[in-house]
Amino acid sequence: MAVEATEAQPLGKAVKRKEDPRLIRGQGRYLDDIVLPNMLYMALVRSPYAHARIRGIDVEEALKVPGVQAVLTGEDLAQMNLHWMPTLAGDKQMVLATGKVLFQYQEVAAVVADSRAAAEDAAQKVQVDYEPLPAVVDPFFALTPDAPILREDREEKSNHIWHWEVGDKEATDAALAGSPVRIKEVIRMPRVHPAPIEPCGCIADYQKATGKLTWYVTSQAPHAHRTVLAMVSGLPEHMIHVISPDVGGGFGNKVPVYPGYVCAVVLSLKLGRPVKWVETRTENIATTNFARDYHMTAEIGATEDGRVTALKVSTIADHGAFDAAADPTRFPAGLFSIVTGSYRFPVAFAEVDGVYTNKAPGGVAYRCSFRVTEASFLIERAMQTLALKLNMDPAELRRRNFIQPDEFPYQSALGWTYDSGNYESTLNKALALVDYDRLRQEQKERRERGELVGIGLSTFTEIVGAGPSHTFDILGIKMFDSCEIRVHPTGKVIARLGTRHQGQGHETTFAQIIAHELGLTASDVLIEEGDTDTAPYGLGTYASRSTPTAGGAAALAARRIRQKAQQIAAHLLEMAPEDVEWDGSQFVAKGLPSRRVSMAEVALAAYTNVPPGMEPGLEATYYYDPPNLTFPNGAYVAVVSIDRGTGQVRVERFVAVDDCGTVINPMVVEGQVHGGLTEGFGIAFMQEIAFDEDGNCLAPNFMEYLVPTALETPRWETDRTETPSPHHPIGAKGVGESPNVGSPAAFVNAVVDALSPYGVTNVDIPMFPWKIWEILKTHGLAL
Amino acid sequence: MFPNPFDYYAPETCDDVYALLHEHGYDAKVIAGGQSLLPMMKLRLAAPEVLVDVNNVADLRTMAVSDTGLRLGALTRHAEMERAQWPDYPLLSATAGHIADPIVRNRGTMGGSLAHADPAADWGAALLALDARVTLADAARSREVRLDDFFVDTFTTVLEPTELLTAIVIPAPPRESRPFGQYLKLERKVGDFAVVGVAVTASLDDAGRVVTAGIGLASVGPRPLKAQAAEALLVGQTLSPAVIREAAEAASQAADPVSDRRGSAEYKRTMVRVFVERGLAKIQADWELVNRASA
Ligand SMILES: Cc1cc2nc3c(=O)[nH]c(=O)nc-3n(C[C@H](O)[C@H](O)[C@H](O)COP(=O)(O)OP(=O)(O)OC[C@H]3O[C@@H](n4cnc5c(N)ncnc54)[C@H](O)[C@@H]3O)c2cc1C
């Protein structure tokens, strides 16, 4: 069949997502769709208190409920030494509480029954005798001597977890002291939750006959989970088969291992039957990994003409009851040191202190590469404050401080080597799209009419694609990723990767990369992820790492195939391999363009007619250890107006110009950007997991934890610049997270811009209408 | 997310409903649209032993328009009101579109909303503005109660456990006047309960004078409120900015909100003023438009 021009050489084309027909017709297969014969259902008993001593647990009545098979408590697990488990951040976390509970909704007992309804009925009948203790909610209070020590298991009798710092403190202090202009801003990123539509869950299926455990789990990192499970349970790793079926959104929430998973596995091992556990919405939001909760202070020094001289940042990181972050081992505050952003800071210093409180444990990187959102929010907000102080247009201030295109690779003051970028051209494109000069003029006119109108910029730089093995590991496992390609005799391909998509479109984009390298179409290539028995080892999908790592592996594995294919092609053309070249879609005899061989012909020959002495077959595996991370960037502009009656903010326009290097599929990129911007909008205006003084979670459901719908969401205008990464095999950088990382600051900067004529320099997110109204009232602006 | 076990009955006549309610008393709950009761049962905040499903009772689904007013069966769904084209009752469709989302509106009923008596409910405010009455009945008697006397406190009404709310009665607007209605709702996202909800209705004569006026408030008190002093200020007046301002101020004084994570009491009280002002200004603008068109 002839190949359509739109399908040939698919890299960079808007190929329709191959996974969509299945997923949008409701024919996906998510965890809760899986029903196994003889399956049992598990429900968890959770603590109503944020901090309490457990005096006793009575399971008598629960065991009497018809259909109940077993009840598991922390004491039962303690006998197997499974009542605590390691977190990916190197801390440990209780599986089922013994002694004390440390956050509201903490796991206290597990009930397993023939039906989910029976399990829930029985869970209600488990009697736990609690002695409530004072809850520590404020991380600053947690650090004072008056605060009760939360983690009695630790040797160090303190709620302080760790201190981390980077940069040159002395030089930074000196530069700040010597700077004619200085600003200081306290910037808070509240606790939010990734809130994937599909909550977390698993089915543990231990077959006594074979000794093999099949573990279906909503996992962004199935191989890592297999290894962790092997380490925790003592089961041999080859007897654990992890299957991550279709995943309904992850955003970082499905990277960690949760207590419910361990309980389901223990119960299946014990009973020899499959055990399913699926969270309720409240369990997902109130107990599984949250994100952010950073209390940050930024100081910037600058010259009078607006050139930055120094950046100093100190941060309190509220981790809740356990440090259950999923950061690479050497980076307890993730990649927060990207905090110098897109700007030429000669010196900088950043420090972060992790703290325990009586809240749910975390925090994960919610659609960001390990605390990059926090860093980007901080620097983009602080640049706004500096622009106000200097009375300078924020676009001009940024221009004066951007790292210039000829300075790449650029060595940042906090130790990163930025790969590439052309920040000014990205900004210029965004400004042209919104018609910035005219907007500023309009703003002036509208202000004269008493309207509150603001324009906010964010020109962020990310750091993604963890990562190079010299620096990055999780629990000692290096963070490279992999791809295995098998070309079948008819030229059709199956490829498997160590990543696990949850909506990112890998089935399409990775097929495009491989097809492009092999002269095929994307529909010739089937992508499979998520099955540890078939896929090569890899650390999974989060931190925008799939394309930088597994995407690189895919291109390089395909090139390995092509190397062998070239030999076979030469054999078919009866020429020496060096006299054959690849023209981008076929092998061609040098100087004889009519003599050519397609990849399909080579594939058949690989199984039927290889050159003498050559091993038959056409397969390759590549473990790609990237030499560096990649540094996507973007320029976002938000235009807002404020209702002086109600304090409601209307986003009139939002322009997002992203530079993620080589674009594999512009439609998929646009989809990612739309989704991320919508999440960033939610974070800026609607979302916070707040607690009362007793540690009760005040937003444990979608009634209180607000997720934007199409009706609230502004219209997004997107565009791109393309500055390839010089070190990535196809120049791609990763894009899934940029919009979530870059947009919150643009929204806040726009609101601050609207209010700045009245002396406002900061508005805390989420910018609820009542909060804005309080500001309007204070400044006599409320109607 | 599973309720406690319960027995379920689905009778087809009011008499059978009365008999079941009489038999089971406090252990029984009527279920209409189920959009408030079922979430509470699934969260195990409510655990009735007996559910009496009234959806098959044809008498509760009637709708009758007459010269004196509109009589809506208790099972009237929010969605039916959203689509209703009754020029005499513009506030009904104006309000219905603000309730929850289309899925909830397809199931939820007006009678259920009133009986549930959530102070944040939109019907409470709108029907108070319209001066509606409800009929309550059991095997022994049937009574008609002004809505303002029906609501007692948060989630509390004068309904006896054996009684059924059978219909809502809305008086017709006065002759020789044209009715207008606006529902203004501050919500944090679509489908959210009101942070503040304000229903404003007024019938204006040819000279633009207010013949009758109604103002109902949601989410700013222990129960839906009727801003009677503000209503009285409007009657006989034309809707000048000064009159509007005064009525809006009076309505905000009628509000009795509490501070919570949706805003301070002061904020909510102010929103009542802002919304009454905006609602009345829109009514005046609509009247001017109609008048200009017919002139
Ligand atoms: C996601 C969501 C969002 C919502 N948002 C809004 C909103 O924005 N605004 C709003 O106003 N409402 C909202 N609601 C509530 C919704 O309008 C409900 O439909 C309404 O409150 C109850 O009506 P129902 O018919 O569903 O009653 P049910 O849930 O069936 O019953 C509610 C209560 O009323 C009693 N009852 C019902 N009918 C009768 C009767 N005829 N006689 C005596 N007692 C009776 C029941 O016993 C029960 O106690 C929302 C609901 C949901 C699930």
Short mmCIF file of C-alpha atoms in Angstrom, two decimals, chain A residues 280 450 604 613 618 625 679 772:
data_model
loop_
_atom_site.label_atom_id
_atom_site.label_comp_id
_atom_site.label_asym_id
_atom_site.label_seq_id
_atom_site.Cartn_x
_atom_site.Cartn_y
_atom_site.Cartn_z
CA THR A 280 -12.15 6.51 47.14
CA GLY A 450 -11.48 52.92 36.80
CA LEU A 604 12.13 -9.98 5.57
CA GLY A 613 28.00 -15.21 9.03
CA LEU A 618 16.30 -7.60 13.59
CA ASP A 625 22.09 7.27 29.91
CA GLU A 679 -3.93 22.77 36.04
CA ILE A 772 -8.87 39.75 46.14
#
